[in-house]
Short mmCIF file of C-alpha atoms and ligand atoms in Angstrom, two decimals:
data_model
loop_
_atom_site.label_atom_id
_atom_site.label_comp_id
_atom_site.label_asym_id
_atom_site.label_seq_id
_atom_site.Cartn_x
_atom_site.Cartn_y
_atom_site.Cartn_z
CA MET H 1 -16.87 -10.06 -3.78
CA GLN H 2 -19.01 -7.50 -2.02
CA LYS H 3 -18.56 -3.77 -1.83
CA ILE H 4 -18.97 -2.20 1.61
CA LYS H 5 -18.62 1.46 2.58
CA ILE H 6 -17.03 2.11 5.95
CA GLY H 7 -16.69 5.01 8.31
CA GLY H 8 -18.27 8.37 7.66
CA LEU H 9 -15.90 9.13 4.82
CA ALA H 10 -17.25 9.41 1.31
CA GLY H 11 -14.92 7.73 -1.14
CA LEU H 12 -13.65 4.88 0.99
CA SER H 13 -14.81 1.51 -0.28
CA TYR H 14 -13.88 -1.93 0.83
CA LEU H 15 -14.03 -4.81 -1.68
CA SER H 16 -13.94 -7.82 0.61
CA GLY H 17 -12.38 -10.93 -0.97
CA TYR H 18 -11.69 -9.30 -4.34
CA PHE H 19 -8.92 -11.83 -5.07
CA ASP H 20 -9.75 -15.49 -4.41
CA ARG H 21 -7.04 -17.93 -3.30
CA ASP H 22 -5.87 -18.65 -6.86
CA GLY H 23 -5.76 -14.95 -7.62
CA GLN H 24 -3.78 -14.28 -4.42
CA GLU H 25 -1.26 -17.01 -5.28
CA ALA H 26 -0.81 -15.68 -8.82
CA LEU H 27 -0.30 -12.14 -7.53
CA LEU H 28 2.13 -13.34 -4.85
CA GLU H 29 4.22 -15.08 -7.51
CA GLN H 30 4.42 -11.83 -9.48
CA ILE H 31 5.44 -9.93 -6.35
CA ARG H 32 8.17 -12.49 -5.64
CA THR H 33 9.59 -11.90 -9.12
CA ILE H 34 9.51 -8.14 -8.60
CA VAL H 35 11.22 -8.38 -5.21
CA SER H 36 13.95 -10.60 -6.66
CA GLU H 37 14.79 -7.73 -9.07
CA ALA H 38 14.08 -4.89 -6.63
CA PRO H 39 14.92 -6.27 -3.17
CA LEU H 40 13.03 -5.17 -0.06
CA PHE H 41 14.83 -2.32 1.71
CA GLN H 42 14.34 -0.92 5.19
CA PRO H 43 13.38 2.75 4.97
CA VAL H 44 14.34 5.16 7.76
CA MET H 45 12.49 8.21 9.12
CA PRO H 46 13.63 11.56 7.78
CA LYS H 47 15.74 13.58 10.28
CA THR H 48 15.92 10.91 13.02
CA GLY H 49 17.09 8.00 10.84
CA LYS H 50 14.92 5.63 12.91
CA PRO H 51 14.19 2.50 10.83
CA PHE H 52 10.62 1.63 9.84
CA SER H 53 9.41 -1.77 11.09
CA VAL H 54 7.95 -2.33 7.60
CA LYS H 55 10.24 -3.31 4.70
CA MET H 56 9.45 -1.93 1.25
CA SER H 57 9.97 -2.16 -2.47
CA ASN H 58 8.10 -0.75 -5.48
CA CYS H 59 7.17 -1.38 -9.06
CA GLY H 60 6.15 1.12 -11.73
CA PRO H 61 7.86 4.15 -13.27
CA LEU H 62 8.09 5.74 -9.80
CA GLY H 63 8.64 4.31 -6.33
CA TRP H 64 8.13 5.78 -2.87
CA VAL H 65 11.21 5.95 -0.64
CA SER H 66 12.04 7.45 2.74
CA ASP H 67 15.53 8.24 3.97
CA ILE H 68 17.31 10.77 6.17
CA ASN H 69 16.55 13.52 3.61
CA GLY H 70 12.79 12.98 3.41
CA TYR H 71 9.97 11.14 1.71
CA ARG H 72 9.80 11.20 -2.08
CA TYR H 73 9.02 9.32 -5.29
CA GLN H 74 11.98 8.37 -7.47
CA PRO H 75 12.45 6.29 -10.65
CA THR H 76 15.18 4.01 -9.27
CA HIS H 77 15.78 1.63 -6.37
CA PRO H 78 17.73 3.36 -3.55
CA GLU H 79 20.24 0.50 -3.19
CA THR H 80 20.61 -1.05 -6.64
CA GLY H 81 20.15 2.22 -8.59
CA LYS H 82 18.10 0.27 -11.16
CA PRO H 83 14.67 1.32 -12.49
CA TRP H 84 11.76 -0.30 -10.65
CA PRO H 85 10.18 -3.37 -12.38
CA GLU H 86 6.88 -2.88 -14.23
CA ILE H 87 3.49 -3.00 -12.53
CA PRO H 88 1.91 -6.43 -13.27
CA ASP H 89 -1.13 -6.45 -15.60
CA THR H 90 -3.33 -7.91 -12.86
CA LEU H 91 -2.86 -4.72 -10.85
CA LEU H 92 -3.33 -2.43 -13.88
CA ASP H 93 -6.59 -4.29 -14.60
CA LEU H 94 -7.69 -3.82 -10.98
CA TRP H 95 -7.00 -0.07 -11.25
CA CYS H 96 -9.04 0.19 -14.49
CA GLU H 97 -11.94 -1.54 -12.79
CA VAL H 98 -12.01 0.47 -9.56
CA ALA H 99 -10.64 3.82 -10.80
CA PRO H 100 -11.87 4.02 -14.42
CA ASP H 101 -11.72 7.84 -14.55
CA ALA H 102 -8.22 8.23 -13.14
CA PRO H 103 -5.00 8.34 -15.19
CA LYS H 104 -2.79 5.20 -15.04
CA PRO H 105 -1.03 4.41 -11.75
CA GLU H 106 2.67 5.36 -11.69
CA ALA H 107 3.74 3.71 -8.46
CA CYS H 108 2.94 0.50 -6.66
CA LEU H 109 4.42 0.51 -3.17
CA ILE H 110 5.04 -2.96 -1.73
CA ASN H 111 4.97 -3.06 2.09
CA PHE H 112 6.12 -6.20 3.89
CA TYR H 113 5.10 -6.61 7.53
CA GLU H 114 6.57 -9.24 9.79
CA THR H 115 4.33 -10.16 12.72
CA GLY H 116 5.47 -7.35 15.04
CA ALA H 117 5.55 -4.61 12.40
CA ARG H 118 3.18 -1.66 12.40
CA MET H 119 2.62 1.63 10.62
CA GLY H 120 1.75 4.73 12.62
CA LEU H 121 -1.14 7.06 11.80
CA HIS H 122 -0.24 9.18 8.74
CA GLN H 123 -1.62 10.80 5.60
CA ASP H 124 -0.46 9.90 2.08
CA ARG H 125 0.44 13.29 0.67
CA ASP H 126 3.70 12.92 -1.20
CA GLU H 127 1.84 12.71 -4.51
CA GLN H 128 1.46 15.80 -6.72
CA MET H 129 -2.27 15.23 -7.12
CA PHE H 130 -4.99 13.82 -4.91
CA GLU H 131 -7.80 13.41 -7.47
CA ALA H 132 -6.84 9.80 -8.19
CA PRO H 133 -7.58 7.28 -5.45
CA VAL H 134 -5.05 5.08 -3.67
CA VAL H 135 -5.90 1.41 -4.23
CA SER H 136 -4.71 -1.13 -1.64
CA VAL H 137 -4.42 -4.94 -1.90
CA SER H 138 -3.74 -7.11 1.17
CA LEU H 139 -2.00 -10.51 1.02
CA GLY H 140 -1.12 -12.91 3.83
CA ASP H 141 -1.93 -12.48 7.52
CA SER H 142 -4.83 -10.23 8.51
CA ALA H 143 -4.15 -6.76 9.85
CA THR H 144 -5.97 -4.29 12.07
CA PHE H 145 -6.31 -1.15 10.00
CA ARG H 146 -7.16 2.22 11.59
CA VAL H 147 -8.72 5.13 9.75
CA GLY H 148 -9.62 8.58 11.05
CA GLY H 149 -10.48 11.91 9.51
CA LEU H 150 -8.65 14.78 7.87
CA LYS H 151 -7.10 15.94 11.15
CA ARG H 152 -4.77 13.78 13.25
CA LYS H 153 -6.97 14.24 16.32
CA ASP H 154 -10.23 13.24 14.61
CA PRO H 155 -11.83 10.07 16.01
CA THR H 156 -10.71 6.83 14.38
CA SER H 157 -12.28 3.46 13.82
CA SER H 158 -10.55 0.20 13.10
CA PHE H 159 -11.37 -2.80 10.99
CA ARG H 160 -9.65 -5.92 9.75
CA LEU H 161 -8.04 -6.36 6.34
CA LEU H 162 -7.82 -9.97 5.12
CA SER H 163 -5.79 -11.61 2.38
CA GLY H 164 -7.38 -10.80 -0.98
CA ASP H 165 -9.17 -7.65 0.23
CA VAL H 166 -9.01 -4.43 -1.78
CA VAL H 167 -9.59 -0.93 -0.38
CA VAL H 168 -10.18 2.09 -2.62
CA LEU H 169 -9.40 5.46 -1.02
CA GLY H 170 -10.84 8.20 -3.14
CA GLY H 171 -12.75 11.42 -2.60
CA GLU H 172 -12.65 12.73 0.98
CA ALA H 173 -11.03 9.54 2.21
CA ARG H 174 -7.95 10.12 0.04
CA LEU H 175 -6.38 12.39 2.67
CA ALA H 176 -7.68 10.63 5.77
CA PHE H 177 -5.23 9.67 8.52
CA HIS H 178 -4.69 5.91 8.60
CA GLY H 179 -2.29 3.26 9.88
CA ILE H 180 -1.78 -0.42 10.65
CA ASP H 181 -2.01 -1.25 14.37
CA ARG H 182 -1.00 -4.87 14.20
CA ILE H 183 -0.61 -8.03 12.17
CA LEU H 184 -2.60 -11.02 13.40
CA LYS H 185 -0.27 -14.01 13.49
CA ASP H 186 -1.28 -17.29 11.78
CA THR H 187 -4.45 -15.93 10.17
CA SER H 188 -3.46 -16.91 6.61
CA THR H 189 -1.52 -19.75 4.98
CA LEU H 190 -0.62 -17.73 1.86
CA LEU H 191 2.90 -16.76 3.04
CA LYS H 192 4.86 -19.80 4.23
CA ASN H 193 6.63 -17.87 6.97
CA GLY H 194 3.68 -15.66 7.86
CA GLY H 195 3.53 -11.89 7.73
CA ARG H 196 1.60 -9.56 5.48
CA ILE H 197 2.14 -7.84 2.15
CA ASN H 198 0.25 -4.69 1.21
CA LEU H 199 0.33 -3.26 -2.28
CA THR H 200 -0.76 0.34 -2.88
CA LEU H 201 -1.27 1.65 -6.38
CA ARG H 202 -0.85 5.42 -6.75
CA ARG H 203 -0.94 8.16 -9.36
CA VAL H 204 1.85 10.60 -8.52
CA THR H 205 1.95 13.27 -11.27
CA PRO H 206 -0.95 15.09 -12.96
CA ALA H 207 -2.44 13.41 -16.03
CA ASP H 208 -0.39 13.94 -19.21
C1 MD3 M 301 -6.72 5.41 3.89
N1 MD3 M 301 -0.32 1.26 3.87
O1 MD3 M 301 1.56 2.43 2.33
S1 MD3 M 301 -3.14 0.44 2.89
C2 MD3 M 301 0.82 3.18 2.98
O2 MD3 M 301 -1.69 -1.73 4.86
C3 MD3 M 301 -0.19 2.57 3.88
O3 MD3 M 301 0.32 -1.18 4.33
C4 MD3 M 301 -1.18 0.56 4.76
O4 MD3 M 301 -0.84 3.27 4.58
C5 MD3 M 301 -0.84 -0.90 4.64
O5 MD3 M 301 0.84 4.41 2.91
C6 MD3 M 301 -2.62 0.83 4.52
C7 MD3 M 301 -4.71 1.18 2.84
C8 MD3 M 301 -4.69 2.65 2.68
C9 MD3 M 301 -3.83 3.30 1.83
C10 MD3 M 301 -3.93 4.68 1.65
C11 MD3 M 301 -4.90 5.40 2.32
C12 MD3 M 301 -5.61 3.35 3.36
C13 MD3 M 301 -5.74 4.72 3.21
C14 MD3 M 301 -5.08 6.78 2.12
C15 MD3 M 301 -6.09 7.43 2.80
C16 MD3 M 301 -6.90 6.74 3.70
FE1 FE M 302 -0.66 5.31 3.87
#
C-alpha cells in the first residue's frame, strides 16, 4: 500500500492497493450478503425521473436514495421498507484508520456499475456536515475517475481507480466536483460477470 496525493486539492489521498486480493474477496462476500438483504435498486433523477445507469444499495443506519422527489438519506430501503443492514467491521476498521478524528460513518453507499454505466460530474452535499471525509473503496473492473475543483467549470483531471484502491476525500477535496467517466471492461477477475462496485462511507449528521 502506498499513499499518493493527487491534483491540487489538499485533503484528497489515494491509497493504491489498500485491499489485497484476499481482502477484496472477503469484502465482496460481505457485500453480497448485504445486497441479498437490501437488493440493488435503480435510482431516478429528481424532477425528470430519468434512471441512473448505476444501481445502488446501502448499509448503515442511513442510506442515500434518489427519486422523483429529490436526493436524501433515509433509514430504510425504498422498495422493501426494511432498515439497511449493518456496515461490516472491515469497513468500520478502514474508517478508523483513515479518518481517526471523525465520528463513526452512518452510511455506506454501494454503487454497482455495469460496463456501460457512468456517473456525471457532481458534488456530494446531501450530508449535514462536511468535516468528515468521504472514504471510497473500489472493487472489480477499473474505472476512469474525474475530479475537478469547487466550481463545476474548474479544470478537471482524471485517473484510474483499480480493484482494492481506497480514496479519502477530506479537507478542500470533500466538496470537489467528481464523476466516473467509464468502466474499463475485463480489467479485473474479481466479479465473475465483470462490472465495478464502489463503496463510499459517509458521516451524515453532526457528531453526537
Ligand atoms: C471526490 N461515487 O457515490 S467514489 C458517489 O466511484 C460517487 O462510484 C464514485 O461519486 C464512484 O457519490 C466516486 C470517490 C469519491 C467520492 C466522493 C468524493 C470521490 C470524491 C467527494 C469529493 C471529491
Ligand atoms: Fe460522489
